[in-house]
mmCIF file of C-alpha atoms in Angstrom:
data_model
loop_
_atom_site.group_PDB
_atom_site.id
_atom_site.type_symbol
_atom_site.label_atom_id
_atom_site.label_comp_id
_atom_site.label_asym_id
_atom_site.label_seq_id
_atom_site.Cartn_x
_atom_site.Cartn_y
_atom_site.Cartn_z
ATOM 1 C CA UNK A 1 -0.111 -0.088 0.075
ATOM 2 C CA UNK A 2 1.206 3.197 -0.800
ATOM 3 C CA UNK A 3 -0.279 6.483 0.798
ATOM 4 C CA UNK A 4 -0.339 9.857 -1.704
ATOM 5 C CA UNK A 5 -0.167 12.978 -0.308
ATOM 6 C CA UNK A 6 -1.464 14.702 -3.744
ATOM 7 C CA UNK A 7 -4.487 16.644 -1.815
ATOM 8 C CA UNK A 8 -4.939 19.426 0.649
ATOM 9 C CA UNK A 9 -6.923 18.801 3.741
ATOM 10 C CA UNK A 10 -10.819 19.326 3.449
ATOM 11 C CA UNK A 11 -14.003 17.686 5.081
ATOM 12 C CA UNK A 12 -16.768 15.862 2.975
ATOM 13 C CA UNK A 13 -19.185 18.392 1.662
ATOM 14 C CA UNK A 14 -23.077 18.032 1.533
ATOM 15 C CA UNK A 15 -24.400 16.902 -1.970
ATOM 16 C CA UNK A 16 -25.824 20.081 -3.819
ATOM 17 C CA UNK A 17 -29.386 19.329 -5.016
ATOM 18 C CA UNK A 18 -28.508 21.315 -8.291
ATOM 19 C CA UNK A 19 -25.655 18.902 -9.083
ATOM 20 C CA UNK A 20 -25.628 18.795 -12.995
ATOM 21 C CA UNK A 21 -26.661 14.898 -14.459
ATOM 22 C CA UNK A 22 -25.861 16.341 -17.943
ATOM 23 C CA UNK A 23 -22.602 14.456 -19.267
ATOM 24 C CA UNK A 24 -20.961 13.836 -22.196
ATOM 25 C CA UNK A 25 -21.062 10.066 -23.393
ATOM 26 C CA UNK A 26 -17.990 8.349 -22.836
ATOM 27 C CA UNK A 27 -16.585 5.248 -24.735
ATOM 28 C CA UNK A 28 -17.573 1.617 -23.477
ATOM 29 C CA UNK A 29 -14.857 -0.042 -21.412
ATOM 30 C CA UNK A 30 -12.437 -2.033 -23.594
ATOM 31 C CA UNK A 31 -12.229 -5.550 -22.432
ATOM 32 C CA UNK A 32 -8.769 -5.987 -23.629
ATOM 33 C CA UNK A 33 -7.226 -3.128 -21.504
ATOM 34 C CA UNK A 34 -9.564 -4.211 -18.409
ATOM 35 C CA UNK A 35 -8.320 -7.696 -18.225
ATOM 36 C CA UNK A 36 -5.140 -6.499 -16.504
ATOM 37 C CA UNK A 37 -2.523 -8.907 -15.468
ATOM 38 C CA UNK A 38 -2.789 -9.411 -11.495
ATOM 39 C CA UNK A 39 -2.613 -7.735 -9.351
ATOM 40 C CA UNK A 40 -4.930 -4.803 -10.623
ATOM 41 C CA UNK A 41 -3.488 -1.471 -9.841
ATOM 42 C CA UNK A 42 -6.325 0.336 -7.727
ATOM 43 C CA UNK A 43 -6.315 3.982 -6.283
ATOM 44 C CA UNK A 44 -8.460 5.236 -3.440
ATOM 45 C CA UNK A 45 -9.344 8.936 -3.221
ATOM 46 C CA UNK A 46 -11.246 10.192 0.028
ATOM 47 C CA UNK A 47 -12.153 13.299 1.270
ATOM 48 C CA UNK A 48 -11.656 12.861 4.926
ATOM 49 C CA UNK A 49 -8.991 10.703 6.851
ATOM 50 C CA UNK A 50 -9.188 7.021 6.309
ATOM 51 C CA UNK A 51 -9.981 6.464 9.994
ATOM 52 C CA UNK A 52 -13.530 8.120 9.432
ATOM 53 C CA UNK A 53 -16.280 5.749 9.909
ATOM 54 C CA UNK A 54 -17.621 5.291 6.360
ATOM 55 C CA UNK A 55 -14.158 5.821 4.550
ATOM 56 C CA UNK A 56 -12.745 3.194 7.213
ATOM 57 C CA UNK A 57 -14.954 0.559 5.969
ATOM 58 C CA UNK A 58 -13.857 1.093 2.004
ATOM 59 C CA UNK A 59 -10.173 1.189 2.992
ATOM 60 C CA UNK A 60 -10.418 -2.134 5.173
ATOM 61 C CA UNK A 61 -11.932 -3.899 2.360
ATOM 62 C CA UNK A 62 -9.122 -2.505 -0.443
ATOM 63 C CA UNK A 63 -6.328 -3.512 2.144
ATOM 64 C CA UNK A 64 -7.846 -7.254 2.338
ATOM 65 C CA UNK A 65 -8.073 -7.356 -1.451
ATOM 66 C CA UNK A 66 -4.298 -6.338 -1.276
ATOM 67 C CA UNK A 67 -3.400 -9.019 1.161
ATOM 68 C CA UNK A 68 -4.706 -11.634 -0.822
ATOM 69 C CA UNK A 69 -3.088 -10.521 -3.871
ATOM 70 C CA UNK A 70 -5.928 -9.217 -5.915
ATOM 71 C CA UNK A 71 -4.996 -5.700 -6.254
ATOM 72 C CA UNK A 72 -1.969 -3.143 -5.595
ATOM 73 C CA UNK A 73 -3.508 -0.267 -3.674
ATOM 74 C CA UNK A 74 -2.579 3.310 -2.926
ATOM 75 C CA UNK A 75 -4.654 6.054 -1.707
ATOM 76 C CA UNK A 76 -4.986 9.889 -1.211
ATOM 77 C CA UNK A 77 -6.867 11.015 2.170
ATOM 78 C CA UNK A 78 -8.458 14.609 2.872
ATOM 79 C CA UNK A 79 -8.881 15.427 -0.825
ATOM 80 C CA UNK A 80 -10.930 18.604 -0.843
ATOM 81 C CA UNK A 81 -13.906 18.561 -3.195
ATOM 82 C CA UNK A 82 -12.092 21.366 -5.283
ATOM 83 C CA UNK A 83 -9.171 19.360 -5.788
ATOM 84 C CA UNK A 84 -10.931 16.094 -6.516
ATOM 85 C CA UNK A 85 -11.104 15.991 -10.047
ATOM 86 C CA UNK A 86 -7.357 16.826 -10.571
ATOM 87 C CA UNK A 87 -6.461 13.983 -8.202
ATOM 88 C CA UNK A 88 -8.706 11.441 -10.376
ATOM 89 C CA UNK A 89 -6.760 12.640 -13.566
ATOM 90 C CA UNK A 90 -3.484 12.261 -11.666
ATOM 91 C CA UNK A 91 -4.307 8.642 -11.112
ATOM 92 C CA UNK A 92 -5.791 8.041 -14.308
ATOM 93 C CA UNK A 93 -2.797 9.294 -16.070
ATOM 94 C CA UNK A 94 -0.517 7.204 -13.823
ATOM 95 C CA UNK A 95 -1.853 3.981 -15.338
ATOM 96 C CA UNK A 96 -4.502 2.664 -12.581
ATOM 97 C CA UNK A 97 -6.932 0.362 -13.890
ATOM 98 C CA UNK A 98 -9.340 1.059 -11.184
ATOM 99 C CA UNK A 99 -10.356 4.143 -8.923
ATOM 100 C CA UNK A 100 -12.501 3.819 -5.994
ATOM 101 C CA UNK A 101 -13.827 6.652 -3.911
ATOM 102 C CA UNK A 102 -16.631 9.157 -3.018
ATOM 103 C CA UNK A 103 -18.144 11.762 -5.339
ATOM 104 C CA UNK A 104 -20.892 13.160 -3.351
ATOM 105 C CA UNK A 105 -20.081 16.562 -3.509
ATOM 106 C CA UNK A 106 -18.369 16.612 -7.004
ATOM 107 C CA UNK A 107 -20.807 14.470 -9.034
ATOM 108 C CA UNK A 108 -20.883 16.581 -12.211
ATOM 109 C CA UNK A 109 -17.047 17.317 -12.237
ATOM 110 C CA UNK A 110 -15.987 13.565 -11.381
ATOM 111 C CA UNK A 111 -18.249 12.583 -14.226
ATOM 112 C CA UNK A 112 -16.741 14.673 -16.765
ATOM 113 C CA UNK A 113 -13.302 13.163 -15.795
ATOM 114 C CA UNK A 114 -14.466 9.448 -16.093
ATOM 115 C CA UNK A 115 -15.640 10.381 -19.609
ATOM 116 C CA UNK A 116 -12.050 11.312 -20.569
ATOM 117 C CA UNK A 117 -10.671 7.701 -19.216
ATOM 118 C CA UNK A 118 -13.043 5.121 -20.623
ATOM 119 C CA UNK A 119 -10.713 2.498 -20.093
ATOM 120 C CA UNK A 120 -10.476 3.044 -16.328
ATOM 121 C CA UNK A 121 -12.986 1.704 -14.046
ATOM 122 C CA UNK A 122 -14.398 3.899 -11.658
ATOM 123 C CA UNK A 123 -16.401 2.569 -8.258
ATOM 124 C CA UNK A 124 -17.752 5.580 -6.579
ATOM 125 C CA UNK A 125 -19.959 6.270 -3.465
ATOM 126 C CA UNK A 126 -22.882 8.412 -5.030
ATOM 127 C CA UNK A 127 -26.335 9.655 -4.237
ATOM 128 C CA UNK A 128 -27.165 9.360 -8.028
ATOM 129 C CA UNK A 129 -27.755 6.293 -9.800
ATOM 130 C CA UNK A 130 -25.391 5.062 -12.682
ATOM 131 C CA UNK A 131 -25.403 6.578 -16.060
ATOM 132 C CA UNK A 132 -25.152 5.053 -19.374
ATOM 133 C CA UNK A 133 -23.544 8.004 -20.884
ATOM 134 C CA UNK A 134 -20.752 7.211 -18.506
ATOM 135 C CA UNK A 135 -20.187 3.287 -18.960
ATOM 136 C CA UNK A 136 -17.139 3.151 -16.790
ATOM 137 C CA UNK A 137 -18.541 4.520 -13.646
ATOM 138 C CA UNK A 138 -20.232 1.884 -11.296
ATOM 139 C CA UNK A 139 -21.922 3.692 -7.992
ATOM 140 C CA UNK A 140 -22.659 2.493 -4.416
ATOM 141 C CA UNK A 141 -23.700 3.570 -1.147
ATOM 142 C CA UNK A 142 -24.027 2.078 2.360
ATOM 143 C CA UNK A 143 -27.466 0.340 1.838
ATOM 144 C CA UNK A 144 -27.294 -1.056 5.634
ATOM 145 C CA UNK A 145 -30.707 -0.362 6.406
ATOM 146 C CA UNK A 146 -31.189 -4.171 7.447
ATOM 147 C CA UNK A 147 -28.468 -4.064 10.215
ATOM 148 C CA UNK A 148 -29.873 -0.410 11.075
ATOM 149 C CA UNK A 149 -33.450 -1.821 11.540
ATOM 150 C CA UNK A 150 -32.138 -4.765 13.888
ATOM 151 C CA UNK A 151 -30.071 -2.293 16.072
ATOM 152 C CA UNK A 152 -33.387 -0.175 16.172
ATOM 153 C CA UNK A 153 -35.321 -3.251 17.756
ATOM 154 C CA UNK A 154 -32.392 -3.520 20.508
ATOM 155 C CA UNK A 155 -32.827 0.312 21.164
ATOM 156 C CA UNK A 156 -36.793 0.106 21.481
ATOM 157 C CA UNK A 157 -36.332 -2.622 24.277
ATOM 158 C CA UNK A 158 -33.306 -0.846 25.875
ATOM 159 C CA UNK A 159 -35.165 2.480 26.369
ATOM 160 C CA UNK A 160 -37.194 3.153 29.118
ATOM 161 C CA UNK A 161 -38.149 6.584 28.663
ATOM 162 C CA UNK A 162 -39.680 5.823 25.086
ATOM 163 C CA UNK A 163 -37.378 8.804 23.843
ATOM 164 C CA UNK A 164 -34.516 8.036 21.559
ATOM 165 C CA UNK A 165 -32.248 10.945 20.507
ATOM 166 C CA UNK A 166 -30.801 10.750 17.053
ATOM 167 C CA UNK A 167 -27.854 12.621 15.956
ATOM 168 C CA UNK A 168 -26.823 12.612 11.940
ATOM 169 C CA UNK A 169 -24.095 14.459 9.802
ATOM 170 C CA UNK A 170 -26.389 15.551 6.909
ATOM 171 C CA UNK A 171 -30.039 14.683 5.962
ATOM 172 C CA UNK A 172 -28.882 12.887 2.600
ATOM 173 C CA UNK A 173 -30.020 9.592 1.468
ATOM 174 C CA UNK A 174 -27.304 7.413 2.716
ATOM 175 C CA UNK A 175 -28.187 8.739 6.280
ATOM 176 C CA UNK A 176 -31.973 9.081 6.195
ATOM 177 C CA UNK A 177 -32.383 5.701 5.024
ATOM 178 C CA UNK A 178 -30.469 4.379 8.106
ATOM 179 C CA UNK A 179 -32.171 6.583 10.499
ATOM 180 C CA UNK A 180 -36.013 5.592 9.267
ATOM 181 C CA UNK A 181 -34.938 1.754 9.381
ATOM 182 C CA UNK A 182 -33.700 2.260 12.990
ATOM 183 C CA UNK A 183 -36.690 4.128 13.847
ATOM 184 C CA UNK A 184 -38.840 1.473 12.420
ATOM 185 C CA UNK A 185 -37.065 -1.395 14.451
ATOM 186 C CA UNK A 186 -37.329 0.717 17.713
ATOM 187 C CA UNK A 187 -41.238 1.024 16.883
ATOM 188 C CA UNK A 188 -41.352 -2.818 16.726
ATOM 189 C CA UNK A 189 -40.781 -2.822 20.319
ATOM 190 C CA UNK A 190 -42.335 0.305 21.313
ATOM 191 C CA UNK A 191 -45.022 1.764 18.779
ATOM 192 C CA UNK A 192 -45.104 4.810 20.907
ATOM 193 C CA UNK A 193 -41.753 5.551 20.666
ATOM 194 C CA UNK A 194 -40.542 9.201 20.245
ATOM 195 C CA UNK A 195 -37.555 10.469 18.548
ATOM 196 C CA UNK A 196 -35.365 13.631 18.519
ATOM 197 C CA UNK A 197 -33.742 13.905 15.295
ATOM 198 C CA UNK A 198 -30.967 16.791 14.376
ATOM 199 C CA UNK A 199 -28.358 16.945 11.873
ATOM 200 C CA UNK A 200 -25.158 18.727 12.723
ATOM 201 C CA UNK A 201 -24.130 20.024 9.273
ATOM 202 C CA UNK A 202 -20.599 18.069 9.280
ATOM 203 C CA UNK A 203 -19.119 14.833 8.738
ATOM 204 C CA UNK A 204 -16.695 15.167 11.446
ATOM 205 C CA UNK A 205 -17.316 17.465 14.295
ATOM 206 C CA UNK A 206 -17.355 15.513 17.528
ATOM 207 C CA UNK A 207 -17.898 18.448 19.670
ATOM 208 C CA UNK A 208 -20.597 19.900 18.033
ATOM 209 C CA UNK A 209 -22.352 16.036 17.996
ATOM 210 C CA UNK A 210 -21.959 16.121 21.450
ATOM 211 C CA UNK A 211 -23.080 19.064 22.532
ATOM 212 C CA UNK A 212 -26.306 17.892 20.286
ATOM 213 C CA UNK A 213 -26.863 14.953 22.023
ATOM 214 C CA UNK A 214 -26.421 16.531 25.470
ATOM 215 C CA UNK A 215 -29.599 18.653 24.579
ATOM 216 C CA UNK A 216 -31.392 15.452 23.632
ATOM 217 C CA UNK A 217 -30.637 13.876 26.927
ATOM 218 C CA UNK A 218 -31.823 17.012 28.731
ATOM 219 C CA UNK A 219 -34.952 16.410 27.084
ATOM 220 C CA UNK A 220 -35.621 12.841 28.007
ATOM 221 C CA UNK A 221 -33.563 10.929 25.412
ATOM 222 C CA UNK A 222 -32.203 7.856 27.500
ATOM 223 C CA UNK A 223 -30.731 5.955 24.240
ATOM 224 C CA UNK A 224 -28.893 7.859 21.498
ATOM 225 C CA UNK A 225 -28.361 6.780 17.895
ATOM 226 C CA UNK A 226 -24.519 7.728 17.132
ATOM 227 C CA UNK A 227 -24.533 8.309 13.334
ATOM 228 C CA UNK A 228 -21.461 10.702 14.175
ATOM 229 C CA UNK A 229 -18.421 10.540 16.488
ATOM 230 C CA UNK A 230 -19.201 12.517 19.650
ATOM 231 C CA UNK A 231 -22.662 11.185 20.224
ATOM 232 C CA UNK A 232 -21.126 8.192 22.366
ATOM 233 C CA UNK A 233 -19.221 10.412 24.246
ATOM 234 C CA UNK A 234 -21.921 12.484 25.169
ATOM 235 C CA UNK A 235 -23.806 9.054 26.210
ATOM 236 C CA UNK A 236 -21.338 7.913 28.264
ATOM 237 C CA UNK A 237 -20.966 11.159 30.338
ATOM 238 C CA UNK A 238 -24.827 10.883 31.103
ATOM 239 C CA UNK A 239 -24.651 7.413 31.895
ATOM 240 C CA UNK A 240 -26.821 6.803 28.764
ATOM 241 C CA UNK A 241 -26.869 4.017 26.298
ATOM 242 C CA UNK A 242 -26.031 4.455 22.573
ATOM 243 C CA UNK A 243 -26.360 2.516 19.278
ATOM 244 C CA UNK A 244 -23.307 2.688 16.797
ATOM 245 C CA UNK A 245 -23.366 3.009 13.087
ATOM 246 C CA UNK A 246 -20.985 1.760 10.086
ATOM 247 C CA UNK A 247 -18.257 0.500 12.656
ATOM 248 C CA UNK A 248 -18.073 -1.155 16.087
ATOM 249 C CA UNK A 249 -16.953 1.313 18.808
ATOM 250 C CA UNK A 250 -18.073 -1.035 21.899
ATOM 251 C CA UNK A 251 -14.421 -1.602 22.887
ATOM 252 C CA UNK A 252 -13.969 2.133 23.596
ATOM 253 C CA UNK A 253 -17.616 2.285 25.173
ATOM 254 C CA UNK A 254 -18.156 -0.921 26.906
ATOM 255 C CA UNK A 255 -20.762 0.121 29.240
ATOM 256 C CA UNK A 256 -22.319 2.600 26.631
ATOM 257 C CA UNK A 257 -22.677 1.330 23.106
ATOM 258 C CA UNK A 258 -25.141 -1.790 23.273
ATOM 259 C CA UNK A 259 -24.965 -2.743 19.485
ATOM 260 C CA UNK A 260 -24.007 -1.284 16.120
ATOM 261 C CA UNK A 261 -24.926 -1.794 12.501
ATOM 262 C CA UNK A 262 -21.748 -2.561 10.789
ATOM 263 C CA UNK A 263 -21.186 -1.966 7.176
ATOM 264 C CA UNK A 264 -18.968 -4.612 5.296
ATOM 265 C CA UNK A 265 -17.733 -3.175 1.872
ATOM 266 C CA UNK A 266 -15.893 -6.394 1.026
ATOM 267 C CA UNK A 267 -18.809 -7.737 -1.074
ATOM 268 C CA UNK A 268 -19.029 -4.424 -3.173
ATOM 269 C CA UNK A 269 -15.423 -4.291 -3.876
ATOM 270 C CA UNK A 270 -14.916 -7.907 -4.615
ATOM 271 C CA UNK A 271 -17.571 -7.789 -7.225
ATOM 272 C CA UNK A 272 -16.214 -5.031 -8.955
ATOM 273 C CA UNK A 273 -12.763 -6.426 -9.106
ATOM 274 C CA UNK A 274 -14.347 -9.525 -10.626
ATOM 275 C CA UNK A 275 -15.930 -7.380 -13.045
ATOM 276 C CA UNK A 276 -12.641 -5.786 -13.922
ATOM 277 C CA UNK A 277 -10.882 -9.127 -14.249
ATOM 278 C CA UNK A 278 -13.349 -10.447 -16.528
ATOM 279 C CA UNK A 279 -13.495 -7.445 -18.742
ATOM 280 C CA UNK A 280 -17.096 -6.732 -18.028
ATOM 281 C CA UNK A 281 -16.933 -3.922 -15.662
ATOM 282 C CA UNK A 282 -19.980 -1.178 -16.895
ATOM 283 C CA UNK A 283 -22.286 1.239 -15.524
ATOM 284 C CA UNK A 284 -24.043 -0.364 -12.557
ATOM 285 C CA UNK A 285 -25.349 0.138 -9.080
ATOM 286 C CA UNK A 286 -23.237 -1.831 -6.479
ATOM 287 C CA UNK A 287 -25.815 -0.836 -3.897
ATOM 288 C CA UNK A 288 -27.216 -4.210 -3.287
ATOM 289 C CA UNK A 289 -24.054 -5.616 -2.213
ATOM 290 C CA UNK A 290 -24.512 -3.590 0.945
ATOM 291 C CA UNK A 291 -27.698 -5.741 1.782
ATOM 292 C CA UNK A 292 -27.414 -8.119 4.578
ATOM 293 C CA UNK A 293 -28.220 -11.294 2.057
ATOM 294 C CA UNK A 294 -25.232 -10.273 0.218
ATOM 295 C CA UNK A 295 -23.126 -10.128 3.334
ATOM 296 C CA UNK A 296 -22.885 -6.366 3.298
ATOM 297 C CA UNK A 297 -23.857 -5.632 6.664
ATOM 298 C CA UNK A 298 -24.460 -7.304 9.932
ATOM 299 C CA UNK A 299 -25.034 -6.535 13.755
ATOM 300 C CA UNK A 300 -21.680 -6.094 15.660
ATOM 301 C CA UNK A 301 -21.414 -8.489 18.471
ATOM 302 C CA UNK A 302 -23.322 -7.679 21.728
ATOM 303 C CA UNK A 303 -19.957 -8.133 23.771
ATOM 304 C CA UNK A 304 -20.503 -6.438 27.259
ATOM 305 C CA UNK A 305 -24.303 -6.613 26.989
ATOM 306 C CA UNK A 306 -24.772 -10.278 26.418
ATOM 307 C CA UNK A 307 -27.466 -11.275 28.733
ATOM 308 C CA UNK A 308 -28.633 -7.489 29.112
ATOM 309 C CA UNK A 309 -30.968 -7.101 26.144
ATOM 310 C CA UNK A 310 -34.520 -8.323 26.676
ATOM 311 C CA UNK A 311 -35.298 -11.685 25.093
ATOM 312 C CA UNK A 312 -38.183 -10.717 23.136
ATOM 313 C CA UNK A 313 -35.915 -8.562 21.194
ATOM 314 C CA UNK A 314 -33.406 -11.120 20.928
ATOM 315 C CA UNK A 315 -35.938 -13.453 19.385
ATOM 316 C CA UNK A 316 -37.287 -10.709 17.062
ATOM 317 C CA UNK A 317 -33.945 -10.068 15.865
ATOM 318 C CA UNK A 318 -33.356 -13.674 15.042
ATOM 319 C CA UNK A 319 -36.446 -14.303 13.324
ATOM 320 C CA UNK A 320 -35.937 -11.140 11.123
ATOM 321 C CA UNK A 321 -32.688 -11.700 10.407
ATOM 322 C CA UNK A 322 -33.418 -15.155 8.894
ATOM 323 C CA UNK A 323 -36.421 -13.697 7.050
ATOM 324 C CA UNK A 324 -34.281 -10.718 5.726
ATOM 325 C CA UNK A 325 -31.590 -13.325 4.256
ATOM 326 C CA UNK A 326 -34.118 -15.727 2.765
ATOM 327 C CA UNK A 327 -36.112 -12.906 1.251
ATOM 328 C CA UNK A 328 -39.333 -13.214 3.171
ATOM 329 C CA UNK A 329 -38.919 -9.819 4.740
ATOM 330 C CA UNK A 330 -37.861 -6.484 3.224
ATOM 331 C CA UNK A 331 -36.744 -3.657 5.222
ATOM 332 C CA UNK A 332 -38.026 -0.293 3.715
ATOM 333 C CA UNK A 333 -35.907 2.283 2.181
ATOM 334 C CA UNK A 334 -36.887 5.743 2.719
ATOM 335 C CA UNK A 335 -34.404 8.494 1.776
ATOM 336 C CA UNK A 336 -36.699 11.225 2.807
ATOM 337 C CA UNK A 337 -35.415 13.295 5.786
ATOM 338 C CA UNK A 338 -36.494 12.014 9.027
ATOM 339 C CA UNK A 339 -38.173 14.199 11.271
ATOM 340 C CA UNK A 340 -38.518 14.578 15.144
ATOM 341 C CA UNK A 341 -41.728 13.221 16.469
#
């Protein structure tokens, strides 16, 4: 693995609703050029540090693919949105076969770059869908609503006040759908559950997230949904419980974090690698590979909370998990902004 220092520090921006989708058509990928000898040369471009929750899951999957010899991996972190297109071009010009990353804040510019490099496969986090005009772009997002729903069941069972606080970064689809699924799970245990919902306007501002969570605690919440860093710190200081998101932080908060909905990016990346190897990579939505049935998400182990979660919740989680995996139960996907109740 090689870490690049091509880009200047910045935080990931909120996706502008006015991002342009009209793009110049790019030529189809050339199978001959995509049939690269192993390992595939892959670059990651991230707008935040690789330690950040969401990006850390992509980074870990890439490291795993490198360890088994499928890819050679380099990356740039803290790449500003204003610099993203330039970094994409530098990697494309340097002979990389695949580029992975996140284009939520640079949709139009990024797709213009991709059209200029039709023989490079791009696998990018995006709130938009694939576009036949850019056949070398496949999109993904963390569709881990299945695990979020199950974690909500636990929250609903553990809450004594019937009041749950939820702190998110921005009200964009990838956050909204998880919050809605979590709320649906909590209502399985208590149909009258109340929710306080707030967004801090940042992907990484632990002090602000903590302050927001404190206010929710003062307003009666006894369980906090920690979509952002800082929320679990507030729960710990107030003696409340927290539910994690994307990564498992229970080892850091053994008396606070009851459960977490974990994103596994490996199925998404592995499917893309296989397509590149076969010379069949094309415009596609890889979101389904984050579903539980594909191994893309799970509940973290309960750890220190083993034996402390009501049996009724555990029984419902077991039955729903089996039904989700065999397709007989589907967790609703709702990308609309959630509201406090």
